Amino acid sequence: MNFGGVFDLDGMRARHEELQTATADPDLWTDRERAERVSREKNSVERELALYDELDDALSDAEALLELAEEADDEASRVEVLERCDDAEHRLAEAELRQMLGGEHDLASAIISINSGAGGTDACDWAEMLLRMYLRWAERRGFKADVLDLQGGEEAGIRSATVKVSGDYAYGYLNTEQGVHRLVRISPFDSQSRRHTAFASVTAVPEIDDDIDVEIDDAD
């Protein structure tokens, strides 16, 4: 199978060689910030290359299994082939999305803040629903999520929450969630079961190295 457009295999392998050469240079480690940046990129490229190899092997195995299934007229094996291809297609789509995340800080971990807006108790409940959604999303992706701050609502839900999501491309993914989120529903908090509109805002910032060298020029 041709992964053209998703994996620039020659480019990634060439870049991996450059990064290996850079990390082998003892002088690199005199600049800790640059060394960490190069190491992160090297690890990211290695993961992409490993994913390519895994997908290539998986599809080769699926092709061989399909040939055997056709020869034996084995329906169970055909179903297994379809499942393997679906899994490969999903992982390929993920890789393609990561290729689009080329912003300066997209690879970084993220800190997201969720705040209830207009809508009273419904807004607080909506904010808590968003918090649960992002925590489950992080868990499914294998990211680590730490709730740094949580302010509960007066009757239900939360007024605000701050969560650190650690993992490659966490900020790249979560940056697309920034903005005001609206929920329209029959309110469970309204005794007359009227329709309410609630709002909650989401912001995301990348976690970056806070070690900044400041030079003070004593100009007398």
mmCIF file of C-alpha atoms in Angstrom:
data_model
loop_
_atom_site.group_PDB
_atom_site.id
_atom_site.type_symbol
_atom_site.label_atom_id
_atom_site.label_comp_id
_atom_site.label_asym_id
_atom_site.label_seq_id
_atom_site.Cartn_x
_atom_site.Cartn_y
_atom_site.Cartn_z
ATOM 1 C CA MET A 1 0.000 0.000 0.000
ATOM 2 C CA ASN A 2 1.196 3.511 -0.805
ATOM 3 C CA PHE A 3 1.047 5.993 2.093
ATOM 4 C CA GLY A 4 1.903 8.910 -0.233
ATOM 5 C CA GLY A 5 1.071 12.298 1.187
ATOM 6 C CA VAL A 6 0.941 11.059 4.773
ATOM 7 C CA PHE A 7 4.505 9.870 5.323
ATOM 8 C CA ASP A 8 7.407 11.649 3.662
ATOM 9 C CA LEU A 9 9.514 8.583 4.299
ATOM 10 C CA ASP A 10 12.703 9.754 2.597
ATOM 11 C CA GLY A 11 12.433 13.160 4.242
ATOM 12 C CA MET A 12 11.810 11.682 7.694
ATOM 13 C CA ARG A 13 14.728 9.268 7.422
ATOM 14 C CA ALA A 14 17.029 12.058 6.275
ATOM 15 C CA ARG A 15 15.857 14.268 9.130
ATOM 16 C CA HIS A 16 16.323 11.394 11.593
ATOM 17 C CA GLU A 17 19.952 11.029 10.512
ATOM 18 C CA GLU A 18 20.477 14.768 11.001
ATOM 19 C CA LEU A 19 18.950 14.613 14.474
ATOM 20 C CA GLN A 20 21.017 11.563 15.427
ATOM 21 C CA THR A 21 24.156 13.418 14.388
ATOM 22 C CA ALA A 22 23.062 16.475 16.373
ATOM 23 C CA THR A 23 22.342 14.508 19.571
ATOM 24 C CA ALA A 24 25.724 12.767 19.300
ATOM 25 C CA ASP A 25 27.496 16.134 19.378
ATOM 26 C CA PRO A 26 28.632 16.862 22.964
ATOM 27 C CA ASP A 27 28.430 20.600 22.303
ATOM 28 C CA LEU A 28 24.660 20.332 21.868
ATOM 29 C CA TRP A 29 24.183 19.779 25.583
ATOM 30 C CA THR A 30 25.778 23.094 26.478
ATOM 31 C CA ASP A 31 22.457 24.638 25.405
ATOM 32 C CA ARG A 32 19.884 22.716 27.440
ATOM 33 C CA GLU A 33 16.838 24.285 25.801
ATOM 34 C CA ARG A 34 18.065 23.496 22.286
ATOM 35 C CA ALA A 35 19.118 19.993 23.344
ATOM 36 C CA GLU A 36 15.660 19.260 24.725
ATOM 37 C CA ARG A 37 14.027 20.616 21.575
ATOM 38 C CA VAL A 38 16.217 18.456 19.344
ATOM 39 C CA SER A 39 15.592 15.394 21.519
ATOM 40 C CA ARG A 40 11.824 15.894 21.392
ATOM 41 C CA GLU A 41 11.894 16.204 17.613
ATOM 42 C CA LYS A 42 14.084 13.112 17.311
ATOM 43 C CA ASN A 43 11.668 11.098 19.462
ATOM 44 C CA SER A 44 8.729 12.348 17.410
ATOM 45 C CA VAL A 45 10.359 11.392 14.092
ATOM 46 C CA GLU A 46 11.263 7.962 15.484
ATOM 47 C CA ARG A 47 7.644 7.375 16.492
ATOM 48 C CA GLU A 48 6.413 8.332 13.018
ATOM 49 C CA LEU A 49 8.933 5.978 11.387
ATOM 50 C CA ALA A 50 7.927 3.174 13.762
ATOM 51 C CA LEU A 51 4.257 3.773 12.935
ATOM 52 C CA TYR A 52 5.017 3.537 9.216
ATOM 53 C CA ASP A 53 6.787 0.205 9.749
ATOM 54 C CA GLU A 54 3.911 -1.110 11.889
ATOM 55 C CA LEU A 55 1.299 -0.127 9.304
ATOM 56 C CA ASP A 56 3.342 -1.591 6.464
ATOM 57 C CA ASP A 57 3.733 -4.896 8.330
ATOM 58 C CA ALA A 58 0.054 -4.963 9.362
ATOM 59 C CA LEU A 59 -1.174 -4.432 5.805
ATOM 60 C CA SER A 60 1.247 -7.021 4.423
ATOM 61 C CA ASP A 61 -0.045 -9.533 6.984
ATOM 62 C CA ALA A 62 -3.638 -8.629 6.123
ATOM 63 C CA GLU A 63 -2.959 -9.151 2.423
ATOM 64 C CA ALA A 64 -1.456 -12.568 3.091
ATOM 65 C CA LEU A 65 -4.375 -13.526 5.360
ATOM 66 C CA LEU A 66 -6.862 -12.446 2.705
ATOM 67 C CA GLU A 67 -5.210 -14.704 0.130
ATOM 68 C CA LEU A 68 -5.465 -17.646 2.548
ATOM 69 C CA ALA A 69 -9.080 -16.764 3.352
ATOM 70 C CA GLU A 70 -9.984 -16.710 -0.332
ATOM 71 C CA GLU A 71 -8.299 -20.061 -0.945
ATOM 72 C CA ALA A 72 -10.054 -21.662 2.037
ATOM 73 C CA ASP A 73 -13.304 -19.684 1.570
ATOM 74 C CA ASP A 74 -13.018 -18.727 5.266
ATOM 75 C CA GLU A 75 -15.508 -15.997 6.166
ATOM 76 C CA ALA A 76 -14.095 -15.520 9.688
ATOM 77 C CA SER A 77 -10.685 -14.713 8.217
ATOM 78 C CA ARG A 78 -12.254 -12.235 5.823
ATOM 79 C CA VAL A 79 -13.850 -10.445 8.766
ATOM 80 C CA GLU A 80 -10.479 -10.355 10.543
ATOM 81 C CA VAL A 81 -8.880 -8.822 7.452
ATOM 82 C CA LEU A 82 -11.530 -6.084 7.406
ATOM 83 C CA GLU A 83 -10.939 -5.352 11.096
ATOM 84 C CA ARG A 84 -7.181 -5.061 10.533
ATOM 85 C CA CYS A 85 -7.698 -2.748 7.581
ATOM 86 C CA ASP A 86 -10.117 -0.565 9.570
ATOM 87 C CA ASP A 87 -7.567 -0.272 12.374
ATOM 88 C CA ALA A 88 -4.814 0.635 9.910
ATOM 89 C CA GLU A 89 -7.063 3.223 8.252
ATOM 90 C CA HIS A 90 -7.807 4.843 11.630
ATOM 91 C CA ARG A 91 -4.125 5.010 12.562
ATOM 92 C CA LEU A 92 -3.262 6.393 9.136
ATOM 93 C CA ALA A 93 -5.859 9.140 9.563
ATOM 94 C CA GLU A 94 -4.310 10.018 12.927
ATOM 95 C CA ALA A 95 -0.874 10.236 11.331
ATOM 96 C CA GLU A 96 -2.241 12.458 8.564
ATOM 97 C CA LEU A 97 -3.784 14.780 11.137
ATOM 98 C CA ARG A 98 -0.476 15.041 13.008
ATOM 99 C CA GLN A 99 1.226 16.041 9.762
ATOM 100 C CA MET A 100 -1.141 19.016 9.651
ATOM 101 C CA LEU A 101 -0.179 20.079 13.172
ATOM 102 C CA GLY A 102 2.894 22.021 12.231
ATOM 103 C CA GLY A 103 2.513 25.045 14.505
ATOM 104 C CA GLU A 104 5.383 26.206 16.651
ATOM 105 C CA HIS A 105 3.983 24.661 19.844
ATOM 106 C CA ASP A 106 1.634 21.976 18.446
ATOM 107 C CA LEU A 107 3.871 19.172 19.712
ATOM 108 C CA ALA A 108 3.764 20.498 23.280
ATOM 109 C CA SER A 109 1.622 19.460 26.215
ATOM 110 C CA ALA A 110 -1.308 21.754 26.961
ATOM 111 C CA ILE A 111 -2.999 23.554 29.804
ATOM 112 C CA ILE A 112 -6.711 24.047 29.231
ATOM 113 C CA SER A 113 -9.128 26.187 31.209
ATOM 114 C CA ILE A 114 -12.881 25.689 31.239
ATOM 115 C CA ASN A 115 -15.149 28.437 32.558
ATOM 116 C CA SER A 116 -18.917 28.511 32.861
ATOM 117 C CA GLY A 117 -20.589 31.488 31.183
ATOM 118 C CA ALA A 118 -24.124 32.745 30.823
ATOM 119 C CA GLY A 119 -26.787 30.270 31.819
ATOM 120 C CA GLY A 120 -26.581 29.942 35.587
ATOM 121 C CA THR A 121 -26.647 26.403 36.929
ATOM 122 C CA ASP A 122 -27.027 24.971 33.430
ATOM 123 C CA ALA A 123 -23.795 26.692 32.429
ATOM 124 C CA CYS A 124 -21.985 25.195 35.426
ATOM 125 C CA ASP A 125 -23.362 21.782 34.538
ATOM 126 C CA TRP A 126 -22.293 22.264 30.906
ATOM 127 C CA ALA A 127 -18.777 23.230 32.010
ATOM 128 C CA GLU A 128 -18.533 20.034 34.054
ATOM 129 C CA MET A 129 -19.736 17.997 31.071
ATOM 130 C CA LEU A 130 -16.958 19.512 28.970
ATOM 131 C CA LEU A 131 -14.413 18.731 31.688
ATOM 132 C CA ARG A 132 -15.476 15.071 31.775
ATOM 133 C CA MET A 133 -15.354 14.930 27.981
ATOM 134 C CA TYR A 134 -11.775 16.230 27.806
ATOM 135 C CA LEU A 135 -10.615 13.939 30.607
ATOM 136 C CA ARG A 136 -12.081 10.899 28.841
ATOM 137 C CA TRP A 137 -10.575 12.052 25.546
ATOM 138 C CA ALA A 138 -7.136 12.361 27.159
ATOM 139 C CA GLU A 139 -7.461 8.909 28.720
ATOM 140 C CA ARG A 140 -8.413 7.284 25.411
ATOM 141 C CA ARG A 141 -5.408 8.871 23.695
ATOM 142 C CA GLY A 142 -3.034 7.715 26.420
ATOM 143 C CA PHE A 143 -2.378 11.276 27.600
ATOM 144 C CA LYS A 144 -1.876 12.128 31.248
ATOM 145 C CA ALA A 145 -4.440 14.616 32.575
ATOM 146 C CA ASP A 146 -3.941 16.429 35.891
ATOM 147 C CA VAL A 147 -6.654 18.702 37.290
ATOM 148 C CA LEU A 148 -4.728 21.683 38.637
ATOM 149 C CA ASP A 149 -7.686 23.730 39.863
ATOM 150 C CA LEU A 150 -11.402 23.106 40.286
ATOM 151 C CA GLN A 151 -14.098 25.534 41.441
ATOM 152 C CA GLY A 152 -17.499 23.968 42.028
ATOM 153 C CA GLY A 153 -20.828 25.578 41.184
ATOM 154 C CA GLU A 154 -23.282 26.662 43.851
ATOM 155 C CA GLU A 155 -25.949 24.081 42.982
ATOM 156 C CA ALA A 156 -24.300 21.737 40.480
ATOM 157 C CA GLY A 157 -21.432 21.466 38.049
ATOM 158 C CA ILE A 158 -18.341 23.657 38.133
ATOM 159 C CA ARG A 159 -17.594 27.321 37.721
ATOM 160 C CA SER A 160 -14.107 26.679 36.377
ATOM 161 C CA ALA A 161 -11.393 24.081 35.976
ATOM 162 C CA THR A 162 -7.775 24.061 34.841
ATOM 163 C CA VAL A 163 -6.272 20.848 33.498
ATOM 164 C CA LYS A 164 -2.769 19.995 32.345
ATOM 165 C CA VAL A 165 -2.791 17.455 29.505
ATOM 166 C CA SER A 166 0.624 15.882 28.944
ATOM 167 C CA GLY A 167 1.497 14.129 25.706
ATOM 168 C CA ASP A 168 2.798 14.701 22.200
ATOM 169 C CA TYR A 169 0.573 17.027 20.158
ATOM 170 C CA ALA A 170 -1.769 17.641 23.101
ATOM 171 C CA TYR A 171 -1.747 21.380 22.399
ATOM 172 C CA GLY A 172 -2.116 20.864 18.660
ATOM 173 C CA TYR A 173 -5.296 18.877 19.211
ATOM 174 C CA LEU A 174 -6.762 20.961 22.033
ATOM 175 C CA ASN A 175 -6.021 24.286 20.383
ATOM 176 C CA THR A 176 -8.916 23.565 18.014
ATOM 177 C CA GLU A 177 -11.290 23.439 21.010
ATOM 178 C CA GLN A 178 -10.728 27.057 22.004
ATOM 179 C CA GLY A 179 -13.764 29.314 22.044
ATOM 180 C CA VAL A 180 -17.287 29.496 23.435
ATOM 181 C CA HIS A 181 -19.273 26.249 23.501
ATOM 182 C CA ARG A 182 -23.080 26.402 23.596
ATOM 183 C CA LEU A 183 -25.593 23.867 24.881
ATOM 184 C CA VAL A 184 -29.330 24.078 24.183
ATOM 185 C CA ARG A 185 -31.526 21.584 26.047
ATOM 186 C CA ILE A 186 -34.521 21.065 28.299
ATOM 187 C CA SER A 187 -33.030 22.069 31.621
ATOM 188 C CA PRO A 188 -33.072 19.401 34.348
ATOM 189 C CA PHE A 189 -32.856 22.265 36.834
ATOM 190 C CA ASP A 190 -36.057 23.973 35.637
ATOM 191 C CA SER A 191 -39.185 22.762 37.431
ATOM 192 C CA GLN A 192 -41.243 23.765 34.368
ATOM 193 C CA SER A 193 -38.985 21.829 31.985
ATOM 194 C CA ARG A 194 -38.265 24.817 29.770
ATOM 195 C CA ARG A 195 -35.542 24.986 27.141
ATOM 196 C CA HIS A 196 -32.389 26.750 28.311
ATOM 197 C CA THR A 197 -29.216 27.867 26.547
ATOM 198 C CA ALA A 198 -25.947 27.595 28.437
ATOM 199 C CA PHE A 199 -22.448 28.747 27.537
ATOM 200 C CA ALA A 200 -18.943 27.725 28.601
ATOM 201 C CA SER A 201 -15.579 28.915 27.331
ATOM 202 C CA VAL A 202 -12.455 26.855 26.697
ATOM 203 C CA THR A 203 -8.934 28.217 26.382
ATOM 204 C CA ALA A 204 -5.731 26.302 25.738
ATOM 205 C CA VAL A 205 -2.099 27.305 26.050
ATOM 206 C CA PRO A 206 1.018 25.239 25.305
ATOM 207 C CA GLU A 207 3.285 24.200 28.131
ATOM 208 C CA ILE A 208 6.642 25.719 27.295
ATOM 209 C CA ASP A 209 9.964 25.842 29.058
ATOM 210 C CA ASP A 210 9.844 28.678 31.605
ATOM 211 C CA ASP A 211 13.611 28.858 31.995
ATOM 212 C CA ILE A 212 14.240 32.228 30.387
ATOM 213 C CA ASP A 213 17.639 33.847 30.479
ATOM 214 C CA VAL A 214 17.366 37.538 31.207
ATOM 215 C CA GLU A 215 20.347 39.765 30.585
ATOM 216 C CA ILE A 216 20.428 43.063 32.462
ATOM 217 C CA ASP A 217 22.481 45.752 30.845
ATOM 218 C CA ASP A 218 23.883 48.083 33.472
ATOM 219 C CA ALA A 219 24.004 51.313 31.532
ATOM 220 C CA ASP A 220 25.293 54.033 33.798
#
